[in-house]
Short mmCIF file of C-alpha atoms in Angstrom, two decimals:
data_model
loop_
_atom_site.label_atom_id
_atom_site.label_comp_id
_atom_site.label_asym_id
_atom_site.label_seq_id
_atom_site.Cartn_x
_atom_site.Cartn_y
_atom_site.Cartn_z
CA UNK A 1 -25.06 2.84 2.27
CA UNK A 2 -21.36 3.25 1.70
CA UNK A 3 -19.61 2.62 -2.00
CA UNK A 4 -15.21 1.99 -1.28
CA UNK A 5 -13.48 1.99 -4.55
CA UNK A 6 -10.02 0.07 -3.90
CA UNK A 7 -7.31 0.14 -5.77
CA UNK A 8 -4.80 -2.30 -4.90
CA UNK A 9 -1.82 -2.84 -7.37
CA UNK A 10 -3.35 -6.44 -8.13
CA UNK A 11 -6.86 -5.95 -7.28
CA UNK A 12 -9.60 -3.39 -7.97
CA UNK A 13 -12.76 -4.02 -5.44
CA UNK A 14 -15.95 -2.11 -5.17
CA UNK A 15 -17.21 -2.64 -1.94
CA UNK A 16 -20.90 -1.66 -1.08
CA UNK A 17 -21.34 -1.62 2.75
CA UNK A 18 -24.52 -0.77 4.97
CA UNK A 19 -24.30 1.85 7.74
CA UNK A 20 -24.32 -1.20 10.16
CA UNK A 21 -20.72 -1.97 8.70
CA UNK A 22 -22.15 -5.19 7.18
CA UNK A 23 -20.78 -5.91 3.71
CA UNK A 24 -23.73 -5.63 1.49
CA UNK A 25 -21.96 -6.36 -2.38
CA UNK A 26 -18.79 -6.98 -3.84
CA UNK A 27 -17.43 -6.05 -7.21
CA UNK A 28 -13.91 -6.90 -8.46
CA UNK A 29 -11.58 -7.33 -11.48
CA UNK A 30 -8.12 -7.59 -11.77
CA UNK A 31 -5.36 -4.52 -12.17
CA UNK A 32 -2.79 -4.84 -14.61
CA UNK A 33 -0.18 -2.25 -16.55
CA UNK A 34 -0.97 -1.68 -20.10
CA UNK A 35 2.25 -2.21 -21.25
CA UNK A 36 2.15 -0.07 -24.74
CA UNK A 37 3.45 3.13 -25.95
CA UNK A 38 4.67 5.48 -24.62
CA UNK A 39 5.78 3.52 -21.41
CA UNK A 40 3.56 0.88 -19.05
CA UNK A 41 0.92 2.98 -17.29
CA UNK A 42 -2.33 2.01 -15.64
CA UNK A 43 -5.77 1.20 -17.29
CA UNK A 44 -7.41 3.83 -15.93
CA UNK A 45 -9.87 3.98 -18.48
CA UNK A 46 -10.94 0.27 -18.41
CA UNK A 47 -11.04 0.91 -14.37
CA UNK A 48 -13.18 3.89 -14.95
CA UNK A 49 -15.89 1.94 -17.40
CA UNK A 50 -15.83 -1.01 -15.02
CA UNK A 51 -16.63 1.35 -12.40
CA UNK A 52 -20.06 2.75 -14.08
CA UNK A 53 -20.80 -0.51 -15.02
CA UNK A 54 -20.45 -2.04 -11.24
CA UNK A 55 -22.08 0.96 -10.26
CA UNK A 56 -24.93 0.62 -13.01
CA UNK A 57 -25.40 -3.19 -12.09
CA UNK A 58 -25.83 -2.73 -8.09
CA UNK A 59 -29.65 -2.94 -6.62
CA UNK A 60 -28.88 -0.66 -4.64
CA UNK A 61 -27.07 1.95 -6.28
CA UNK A 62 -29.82 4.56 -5.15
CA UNK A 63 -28.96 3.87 -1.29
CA UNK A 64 -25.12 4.86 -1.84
CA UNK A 65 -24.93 7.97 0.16
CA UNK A 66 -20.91 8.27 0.16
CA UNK A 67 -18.28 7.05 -1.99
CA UNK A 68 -14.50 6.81 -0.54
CA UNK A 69 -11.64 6.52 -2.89
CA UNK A 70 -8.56 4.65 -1.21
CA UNK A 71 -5.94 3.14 -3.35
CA UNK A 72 -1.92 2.27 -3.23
CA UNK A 73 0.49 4.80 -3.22
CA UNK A 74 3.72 5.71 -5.74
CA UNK A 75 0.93 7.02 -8.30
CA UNK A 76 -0.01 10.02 -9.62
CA UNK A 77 -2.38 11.96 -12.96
CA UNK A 78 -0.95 14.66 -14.67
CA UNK A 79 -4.04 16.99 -15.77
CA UNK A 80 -4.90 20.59 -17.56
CA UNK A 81 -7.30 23.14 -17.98
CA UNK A 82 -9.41 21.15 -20.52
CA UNK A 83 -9.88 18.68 -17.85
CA UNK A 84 -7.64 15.46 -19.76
CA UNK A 85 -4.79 13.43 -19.02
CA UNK A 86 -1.64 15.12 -20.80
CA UNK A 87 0.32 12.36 -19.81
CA UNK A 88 -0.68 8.66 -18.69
CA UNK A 89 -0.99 7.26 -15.41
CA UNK A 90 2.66 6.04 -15.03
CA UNK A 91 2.89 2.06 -14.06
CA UNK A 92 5.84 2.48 -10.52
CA UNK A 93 7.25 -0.71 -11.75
CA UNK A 94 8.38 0.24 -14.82
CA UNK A 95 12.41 -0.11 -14.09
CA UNK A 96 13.48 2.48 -17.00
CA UNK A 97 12.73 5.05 -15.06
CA UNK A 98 15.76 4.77 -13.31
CA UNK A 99 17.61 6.02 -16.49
CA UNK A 100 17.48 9.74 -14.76
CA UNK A 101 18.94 8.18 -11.65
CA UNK A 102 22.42 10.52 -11.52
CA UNK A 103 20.44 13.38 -12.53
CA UNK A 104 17.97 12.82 -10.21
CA UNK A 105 20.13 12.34 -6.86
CA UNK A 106 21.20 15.73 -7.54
CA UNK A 107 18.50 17.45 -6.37
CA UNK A 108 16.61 14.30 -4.61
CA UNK A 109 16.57 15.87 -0.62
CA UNK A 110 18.14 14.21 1.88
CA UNK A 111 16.30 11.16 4.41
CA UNK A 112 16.83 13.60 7.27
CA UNK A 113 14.35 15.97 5.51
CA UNK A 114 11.76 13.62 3.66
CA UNK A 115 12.46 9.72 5.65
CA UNK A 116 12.15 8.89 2.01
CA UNK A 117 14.39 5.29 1.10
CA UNK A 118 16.06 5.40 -1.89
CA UNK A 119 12.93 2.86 -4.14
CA UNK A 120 13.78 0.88 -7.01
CA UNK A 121 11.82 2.01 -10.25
CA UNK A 122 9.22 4.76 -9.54
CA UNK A 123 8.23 3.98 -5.85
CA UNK A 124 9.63 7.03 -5.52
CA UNK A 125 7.37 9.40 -6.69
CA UNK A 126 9.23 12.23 -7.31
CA UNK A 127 11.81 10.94 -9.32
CA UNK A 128 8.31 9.74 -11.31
CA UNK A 129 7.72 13.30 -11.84
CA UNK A 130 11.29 14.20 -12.74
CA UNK A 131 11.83 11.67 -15.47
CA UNK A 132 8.33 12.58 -16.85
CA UNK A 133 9.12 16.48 -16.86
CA UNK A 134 12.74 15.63 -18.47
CA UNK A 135 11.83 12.66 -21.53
CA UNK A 136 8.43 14.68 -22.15
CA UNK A 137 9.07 18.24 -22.04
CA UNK A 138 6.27 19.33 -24.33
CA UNK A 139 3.52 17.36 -22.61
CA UNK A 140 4.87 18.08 -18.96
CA UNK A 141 4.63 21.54 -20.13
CA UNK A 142 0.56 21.18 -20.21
CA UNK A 143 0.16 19.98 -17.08
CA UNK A 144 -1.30 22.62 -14.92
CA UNK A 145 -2.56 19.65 -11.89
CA UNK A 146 -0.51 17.00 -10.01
CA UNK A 147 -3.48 15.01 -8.61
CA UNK A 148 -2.66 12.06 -5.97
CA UNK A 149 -4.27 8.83 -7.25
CA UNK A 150 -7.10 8.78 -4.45
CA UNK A 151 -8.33 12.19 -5.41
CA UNK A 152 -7.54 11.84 -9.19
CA UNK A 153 -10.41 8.98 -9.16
CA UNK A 154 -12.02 11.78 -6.86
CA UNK A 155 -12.16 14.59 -9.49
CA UNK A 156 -13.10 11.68 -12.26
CA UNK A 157 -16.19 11.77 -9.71
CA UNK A 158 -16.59 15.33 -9.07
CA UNK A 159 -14.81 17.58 -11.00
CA UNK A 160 -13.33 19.11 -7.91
CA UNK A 161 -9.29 19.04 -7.31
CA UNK A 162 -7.63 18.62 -4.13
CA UNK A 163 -4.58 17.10 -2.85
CA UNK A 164 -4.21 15.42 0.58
CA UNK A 165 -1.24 14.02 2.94
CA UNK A 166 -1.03 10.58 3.06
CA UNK A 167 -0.56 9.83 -0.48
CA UNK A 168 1.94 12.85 -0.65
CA UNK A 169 3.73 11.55 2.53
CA UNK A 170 3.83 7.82 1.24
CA UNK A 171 7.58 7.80 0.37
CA UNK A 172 7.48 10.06 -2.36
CA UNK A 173 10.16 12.60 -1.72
CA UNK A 174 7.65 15.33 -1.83
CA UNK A 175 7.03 15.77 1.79
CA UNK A 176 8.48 16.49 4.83
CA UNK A 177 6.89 14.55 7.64
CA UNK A 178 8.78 17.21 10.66
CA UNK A 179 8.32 20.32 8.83
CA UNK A 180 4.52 19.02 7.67
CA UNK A 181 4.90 20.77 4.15
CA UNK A 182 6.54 19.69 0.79
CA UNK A 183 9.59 19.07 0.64
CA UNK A 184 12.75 20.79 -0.81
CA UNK A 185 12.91 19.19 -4.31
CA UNK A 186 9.13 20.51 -5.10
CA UNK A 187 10.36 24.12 -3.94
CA UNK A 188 13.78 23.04 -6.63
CA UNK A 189 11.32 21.62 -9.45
CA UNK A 190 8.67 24.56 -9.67
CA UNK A 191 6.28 22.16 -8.63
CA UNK A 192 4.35 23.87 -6.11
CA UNK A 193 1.92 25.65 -8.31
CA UNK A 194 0.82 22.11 -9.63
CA UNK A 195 -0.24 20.27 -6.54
CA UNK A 196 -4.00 21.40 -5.38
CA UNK A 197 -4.80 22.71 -2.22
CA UNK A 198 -4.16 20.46 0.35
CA UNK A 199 -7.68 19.02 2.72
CA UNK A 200 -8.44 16.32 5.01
CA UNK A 201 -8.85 13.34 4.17
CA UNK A 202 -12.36 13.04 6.36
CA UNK A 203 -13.51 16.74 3.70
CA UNK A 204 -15.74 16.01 1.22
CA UNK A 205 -14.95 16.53 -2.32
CA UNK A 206 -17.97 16.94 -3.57
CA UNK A 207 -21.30 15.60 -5.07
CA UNK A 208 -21.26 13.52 -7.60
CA UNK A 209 -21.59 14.94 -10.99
CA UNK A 210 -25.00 15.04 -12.73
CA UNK A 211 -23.37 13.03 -15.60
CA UNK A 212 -22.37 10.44 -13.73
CA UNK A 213 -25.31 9.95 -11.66
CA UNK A 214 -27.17 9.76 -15.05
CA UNK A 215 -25.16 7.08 -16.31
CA UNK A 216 -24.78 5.12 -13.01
CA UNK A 217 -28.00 5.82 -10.96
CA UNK A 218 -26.50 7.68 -8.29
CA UNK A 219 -27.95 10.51 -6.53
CA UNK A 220 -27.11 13.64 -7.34
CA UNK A 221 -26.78 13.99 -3.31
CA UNK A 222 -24.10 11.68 -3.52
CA UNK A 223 -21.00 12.60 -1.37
CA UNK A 224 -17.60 12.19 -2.19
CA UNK A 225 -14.94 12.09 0.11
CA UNK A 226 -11.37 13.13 -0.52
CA UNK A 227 -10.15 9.58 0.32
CA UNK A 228 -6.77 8.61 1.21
CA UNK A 229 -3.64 5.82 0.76
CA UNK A 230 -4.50 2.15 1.42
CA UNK A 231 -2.33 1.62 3.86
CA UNK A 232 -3.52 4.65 6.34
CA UNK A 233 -6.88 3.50 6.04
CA UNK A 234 -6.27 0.30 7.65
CA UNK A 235 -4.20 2.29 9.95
CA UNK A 236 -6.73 4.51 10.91
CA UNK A 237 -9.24 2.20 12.89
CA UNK A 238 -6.60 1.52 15.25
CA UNK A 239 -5.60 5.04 15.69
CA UNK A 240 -9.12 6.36 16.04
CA UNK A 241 -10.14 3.82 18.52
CA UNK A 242 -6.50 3.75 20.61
CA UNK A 243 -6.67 6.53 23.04
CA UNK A 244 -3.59 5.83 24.75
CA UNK A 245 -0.33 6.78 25.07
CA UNK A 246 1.50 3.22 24.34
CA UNK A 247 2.18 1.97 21.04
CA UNK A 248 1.32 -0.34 18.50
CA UNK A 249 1.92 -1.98 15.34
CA UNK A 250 -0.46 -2.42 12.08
CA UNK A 251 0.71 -4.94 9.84
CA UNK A 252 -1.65 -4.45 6.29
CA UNK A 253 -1.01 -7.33 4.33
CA UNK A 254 -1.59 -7.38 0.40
CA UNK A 255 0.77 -7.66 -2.53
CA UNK A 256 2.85 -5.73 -0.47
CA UNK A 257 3.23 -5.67 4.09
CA UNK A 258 3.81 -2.87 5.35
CA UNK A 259 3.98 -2.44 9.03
CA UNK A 260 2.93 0.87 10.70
CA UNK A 261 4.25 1.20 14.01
CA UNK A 262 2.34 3.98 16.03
CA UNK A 263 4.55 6.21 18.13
CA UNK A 264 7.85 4.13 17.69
CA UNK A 265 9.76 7.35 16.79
CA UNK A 266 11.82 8.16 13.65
CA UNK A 267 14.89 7.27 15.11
CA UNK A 268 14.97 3.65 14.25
CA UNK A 269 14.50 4.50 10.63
CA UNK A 270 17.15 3.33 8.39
CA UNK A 271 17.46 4.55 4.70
CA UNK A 272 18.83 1.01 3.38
CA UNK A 273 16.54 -1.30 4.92
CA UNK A 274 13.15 0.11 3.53
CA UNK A 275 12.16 2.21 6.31
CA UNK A 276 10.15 5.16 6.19
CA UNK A 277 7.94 7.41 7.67
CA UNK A 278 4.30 8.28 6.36
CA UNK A 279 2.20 10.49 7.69
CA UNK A 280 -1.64 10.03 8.66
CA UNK A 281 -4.77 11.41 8.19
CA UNK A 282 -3.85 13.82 10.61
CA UNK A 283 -0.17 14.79 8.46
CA UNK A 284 1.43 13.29 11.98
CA UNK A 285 4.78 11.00 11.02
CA UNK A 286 4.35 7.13 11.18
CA UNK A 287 7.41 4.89 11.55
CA UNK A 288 7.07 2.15 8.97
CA UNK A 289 8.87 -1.15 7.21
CA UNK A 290 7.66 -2.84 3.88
CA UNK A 291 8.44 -5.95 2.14
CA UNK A 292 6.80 -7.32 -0.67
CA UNK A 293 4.85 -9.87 1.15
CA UNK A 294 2.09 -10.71 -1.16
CA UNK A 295 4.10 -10.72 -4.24
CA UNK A 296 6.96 -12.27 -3.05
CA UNK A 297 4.63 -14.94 -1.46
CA UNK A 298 3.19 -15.78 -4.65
CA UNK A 299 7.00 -15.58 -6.29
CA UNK A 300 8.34 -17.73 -3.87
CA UNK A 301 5.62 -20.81 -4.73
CA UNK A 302 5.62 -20.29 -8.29
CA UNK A 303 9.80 -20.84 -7.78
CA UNK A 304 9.50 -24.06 -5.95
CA UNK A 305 7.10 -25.73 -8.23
CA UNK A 306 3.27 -24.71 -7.06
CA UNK A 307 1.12 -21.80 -6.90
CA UNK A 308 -0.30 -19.38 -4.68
CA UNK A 309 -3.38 -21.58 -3.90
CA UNK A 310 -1.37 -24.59 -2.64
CA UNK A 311 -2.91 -26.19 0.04
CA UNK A 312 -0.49 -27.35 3.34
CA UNK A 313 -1.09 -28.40 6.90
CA UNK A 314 1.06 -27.74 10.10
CA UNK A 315 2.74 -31.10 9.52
CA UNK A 316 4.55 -29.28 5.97
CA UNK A 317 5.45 -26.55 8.41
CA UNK A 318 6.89 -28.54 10.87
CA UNK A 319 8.90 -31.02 8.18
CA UNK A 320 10.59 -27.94 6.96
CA UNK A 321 11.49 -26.58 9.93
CA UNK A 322 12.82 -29.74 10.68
CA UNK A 323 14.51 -30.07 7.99
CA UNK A 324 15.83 -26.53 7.72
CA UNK A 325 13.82 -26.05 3.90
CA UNK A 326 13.35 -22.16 3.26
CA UNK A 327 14.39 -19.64 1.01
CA UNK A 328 15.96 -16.27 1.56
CA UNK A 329 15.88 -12.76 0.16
CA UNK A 330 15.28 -10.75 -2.09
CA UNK A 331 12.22 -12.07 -4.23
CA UNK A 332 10.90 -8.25 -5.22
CA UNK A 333 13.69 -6.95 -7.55
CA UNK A 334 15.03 -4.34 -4.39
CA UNK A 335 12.72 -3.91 -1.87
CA UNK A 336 12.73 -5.00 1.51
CA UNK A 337 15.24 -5.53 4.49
CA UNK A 338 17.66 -7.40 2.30
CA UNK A 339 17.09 -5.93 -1.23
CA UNK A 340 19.61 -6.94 -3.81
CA UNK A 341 20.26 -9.83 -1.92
CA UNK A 342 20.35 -12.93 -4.74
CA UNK A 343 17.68 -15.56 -3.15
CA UNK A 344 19.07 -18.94 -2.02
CA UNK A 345 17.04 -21.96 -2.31
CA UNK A 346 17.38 -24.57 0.28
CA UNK A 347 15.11 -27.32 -0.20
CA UNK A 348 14.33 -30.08 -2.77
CA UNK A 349 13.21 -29.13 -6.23
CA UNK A 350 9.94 -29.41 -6.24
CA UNK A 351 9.52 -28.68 -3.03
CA UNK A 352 6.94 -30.87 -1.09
CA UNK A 353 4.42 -28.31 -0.42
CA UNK A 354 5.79 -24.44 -1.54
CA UNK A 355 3.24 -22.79 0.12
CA UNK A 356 4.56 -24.13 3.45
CA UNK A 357 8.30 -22.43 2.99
CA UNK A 358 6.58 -19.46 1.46
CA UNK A 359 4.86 -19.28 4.82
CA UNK A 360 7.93 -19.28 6.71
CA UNK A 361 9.65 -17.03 4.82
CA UNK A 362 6.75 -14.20 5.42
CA UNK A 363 6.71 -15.30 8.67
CA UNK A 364 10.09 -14.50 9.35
CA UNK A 365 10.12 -11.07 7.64
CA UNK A 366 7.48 -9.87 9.30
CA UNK A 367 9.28 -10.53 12.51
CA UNK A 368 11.98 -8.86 11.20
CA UNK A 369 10.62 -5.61 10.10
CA UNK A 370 9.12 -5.83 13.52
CA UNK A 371 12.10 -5.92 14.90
CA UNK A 372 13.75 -3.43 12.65
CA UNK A 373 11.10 -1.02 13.98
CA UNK A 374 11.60 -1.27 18.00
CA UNK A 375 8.32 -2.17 17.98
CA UNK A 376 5.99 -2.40 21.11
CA UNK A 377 2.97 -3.00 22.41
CA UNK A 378 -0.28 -5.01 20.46
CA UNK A 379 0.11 -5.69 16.94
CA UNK A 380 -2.54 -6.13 14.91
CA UNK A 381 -2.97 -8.09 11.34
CA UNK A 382 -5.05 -6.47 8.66
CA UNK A 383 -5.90 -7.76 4.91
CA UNK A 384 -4.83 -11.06 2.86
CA UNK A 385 -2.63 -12.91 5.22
CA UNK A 386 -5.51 -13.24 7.72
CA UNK A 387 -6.46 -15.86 5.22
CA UNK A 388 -3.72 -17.50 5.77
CA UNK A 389 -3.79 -18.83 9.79
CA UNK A 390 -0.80 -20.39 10.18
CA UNK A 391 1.35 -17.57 9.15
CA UNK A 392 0.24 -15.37 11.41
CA UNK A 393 -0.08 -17.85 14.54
CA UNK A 394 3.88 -18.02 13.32
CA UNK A 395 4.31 -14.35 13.89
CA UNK A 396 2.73 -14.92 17.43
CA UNK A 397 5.28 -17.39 18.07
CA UNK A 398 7.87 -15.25 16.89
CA UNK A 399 6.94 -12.39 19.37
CA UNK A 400 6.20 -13.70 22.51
CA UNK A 401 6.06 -10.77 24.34
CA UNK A 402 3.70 -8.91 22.26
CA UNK A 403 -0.02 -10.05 21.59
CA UNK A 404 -1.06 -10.02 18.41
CA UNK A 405 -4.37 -9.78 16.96
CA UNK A 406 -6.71 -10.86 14.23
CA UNK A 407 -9.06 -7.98 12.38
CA UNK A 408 -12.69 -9.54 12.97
CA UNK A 409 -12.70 -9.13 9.14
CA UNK A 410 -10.46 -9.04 5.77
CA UNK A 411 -11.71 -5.93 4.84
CA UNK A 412 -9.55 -3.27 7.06
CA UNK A 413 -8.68 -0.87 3.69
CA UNK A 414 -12.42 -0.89 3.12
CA UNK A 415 -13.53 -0.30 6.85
CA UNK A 416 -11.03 2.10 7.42
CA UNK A 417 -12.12 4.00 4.31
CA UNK A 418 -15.42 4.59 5.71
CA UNK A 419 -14.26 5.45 8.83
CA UNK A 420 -13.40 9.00 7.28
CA UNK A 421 -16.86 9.89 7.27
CA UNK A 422 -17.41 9.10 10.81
CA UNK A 423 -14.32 11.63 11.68
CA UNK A 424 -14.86 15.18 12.99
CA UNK A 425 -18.39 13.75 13.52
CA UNK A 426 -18.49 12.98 16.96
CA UNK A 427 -18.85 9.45 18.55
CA UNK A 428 -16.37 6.20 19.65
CA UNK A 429 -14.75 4.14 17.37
CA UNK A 430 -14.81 0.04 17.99
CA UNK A 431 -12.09 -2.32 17.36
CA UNK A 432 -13.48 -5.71 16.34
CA UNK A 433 -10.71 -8.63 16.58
CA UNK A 434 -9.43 -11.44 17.90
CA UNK A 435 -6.09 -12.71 20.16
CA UNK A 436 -3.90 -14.85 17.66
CA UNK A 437 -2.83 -18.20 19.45
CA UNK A 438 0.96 -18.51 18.94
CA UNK A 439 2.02 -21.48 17.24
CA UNK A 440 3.96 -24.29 18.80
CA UNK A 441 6.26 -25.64 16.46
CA UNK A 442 9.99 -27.18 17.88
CA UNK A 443 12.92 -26.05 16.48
CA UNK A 444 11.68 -22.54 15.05
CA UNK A 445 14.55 -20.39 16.73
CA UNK A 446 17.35 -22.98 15.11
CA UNK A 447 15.57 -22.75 11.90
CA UNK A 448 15.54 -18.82 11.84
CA UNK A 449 19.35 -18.87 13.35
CA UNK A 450 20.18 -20.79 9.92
CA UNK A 451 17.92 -18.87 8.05
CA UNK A 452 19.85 -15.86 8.72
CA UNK A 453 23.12 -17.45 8.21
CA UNK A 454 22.40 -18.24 5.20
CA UNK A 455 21.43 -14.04 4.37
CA UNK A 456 24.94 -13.43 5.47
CA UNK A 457 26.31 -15.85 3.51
CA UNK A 458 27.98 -18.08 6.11
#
């Protein structure tokens, strides 16, 4: 029995699967920022007491052989020698850290060097760090660890530090996907000494600690792996099992898409569009594009009068199609293709059925970011927009030249998670899923042809 803790920005889960790959039990609560003194951070500690209690309530807590840590990216624990937090957990969304911008972009290293955008608030991780180490000098002056939030929930586990590439090359500014080593502004910083040796992701941590097996019913025996960014582990299924030379394209859908396009190149990468490269498991680059999918989803039917659980049927599609109803960029405060774009709304207010437009407009940046990378071959959907069937039967539609597939299940973080401690282990890896049926609805290419019209401001 495997135990995934994942930390999504919205969502924590504890997933509890057999060896089979069957899901066995399923704990979850929701993530939000503490927003109190001394600036929004996360709630690690009521994450960390949920944990033991999930842990304490499962029947079969004493079958857990492995735990995997995989959560999102931009976040790091500052740590010292007594084993606290000298500072907390930093919340990426929390704008004021873009006070130290000028300062910052004077020793921030170049795209060339780190494929790094230029991220609103502290999706950047190093300017995180910097604006830490400048408006809390003392403090910062404790910190003797930088630990990566995968392994920071790791050494909560163990007691064991270690740092590890794909949260580090998850546009941080810290890492140099060519030269495989950190980047210029830790040499600048003095921040070397702080980050722990660096493992694989597939290494084990260590057991768990006596204390918390006491208090959770663990074993002792229990292993913990180093664990890694959300987004590479649904990555990694389809680079373990794909043994070939052509590419491919992983879209991992949540509150935010991000598409990973396997050996696309880093030419195509373009610093103002929300491009980047991150590295996998194995430190190799990965050409990628982002938008705020889930979020902006969610945004976008709150905006036109309903909520994220609206229903709607292809008929709502169709009638706004026809009637050329959608929205356009930006809906995330500066992310995506078009960030800092003000949004236009182009329908009725209410809108008939929100979640229909909403739809469209995901849709349509997907297909753009797809574009935006060169992208070829299969592409293949992972997490919460498999939910949604229409939306991606509109992707198909929109890329009729590539096929697209369906994950066999919504749980592609979680699988790919445990896939780490099948690797360096011998044996094949599998890759349930299904073709995706394009959609068929008339008019889609005019609709899109205003839709970006309207961007440009024609």
């Amino acid at each position: 029995m495997k135990a995934v803790l994942d930390i999504g920005k919205t969502n924590v889960k504890l997933q509890l699967v057999h060896d089979s790959g069957a899901l066995c039990e399923s704990y979850s609560r929701k993530n939000a920022a503490v927003n109190s003194e001394p600036y929004p951070h996360a709630d690690v500690e009521g994450i960390w007491h949920w944990l033991l209690d999930a842990l304490a309530a499962c029947k079969h807590v004493h079958e857990i052989n492995a735990i995997i840590v995989t959560t999102h990216g931009a976040t790091a624990a500052f740590i010292d020698n007594k084993k606290d937090l000298v500072l907390p957990v930093l919340d990426y969304e929390f704008v004021q850290i873009n006070s130290c911008d000028e300062q910052y972009r004077k020793v921030r290293p170049d795209y060339s060097e780190t494929f790094s955008p230029d991220l609103p608030a502290g999706l950047n991780l190093g300017r995180q760090i910097f604006w830490l180490q400048n408006n809390f000098p003392e403090q910062f002056s404790l910190v003797t660890h930088i630990l990566m939030y995968p392994q920071y929930w790791g050494w909560r586990l163990t007691g064991n530090l270690a740092s590890e590439v794909t949260s580090l090359g998850c546009h941080t500014d810290l890492w140099s996907p060519k030269a495989k080593n950190y980047s210029s502004l830790v040499t600048h910083c003095n921040w070397e000494g702080l980050f722990p040796p660096l493992r694989p992701a597939w290494d084990i941590l260590g057991k768990i600690s006596a204390s918390i097996a006491q208090k959770t019913g663990l074993s002792t025996e229990c292993d913990v792996f180093l664990g890694l960014h959300d987004s590479n582990a649904s990555y990694l299924r389809y680079l373990a099992a794909n043994n070939s030379s052509s590419g491919f394209t992983v879209i991992s859908t949540g509150t935010w898409t991000i598409l990973m396009s396997a050996r696309a190149g880093l030419s195509s990468l373009n610093s103002t569009r929300d491009m980047l490269a991150n590295c996998d498991v194995y430190s190799d680059p990965v050409a990628c594009a982002r938008f705020m999918g889930g979020r902006e989803y969610e945004l976008i039917c709150r905006h036109l009068g309903g909520d994220v659980f609206s229903d709607f049927t292809p008929v709502d599609i169709q009638t706004a199609i026809d009637n050329h109803w959608f929205v356009t960029p930006d809906f995330s405060a500066g992310n995506g293709p078009f960030a800092g774009h003000s949004p236009i709304t182009h329908c009725p207010f209410p809108a008939s059925s929100p979640a229909a437009i909403a739809t469209l407009y995901c849709a349509l940046m997907i297909d753009q970011r797809l574009t935006d990378l060169k992208a070829n071959g299969p592409i293949y959907i992972e997490g919460a927009f498999l939910k949604n069937t229409l939306l991606c039967q509109l992707v198909a539609q929109c890329r009729p030249l590539q096929t697209v597939y369906l994950s066999a299940d919504d749980t592609g973080t979680v699988q790919g998670a445990i896939l780490l401690t099948r690797l360096g282990r011998g044996g094949e890896f599998e890759l349930p899923g299904q073709v995706c049926t394009p959609s068929r609805f008339t008019g889609l290419e005019a609709y899109k042809a205003r839709w970006y019209e309207a961007i440009a401001g024609k």
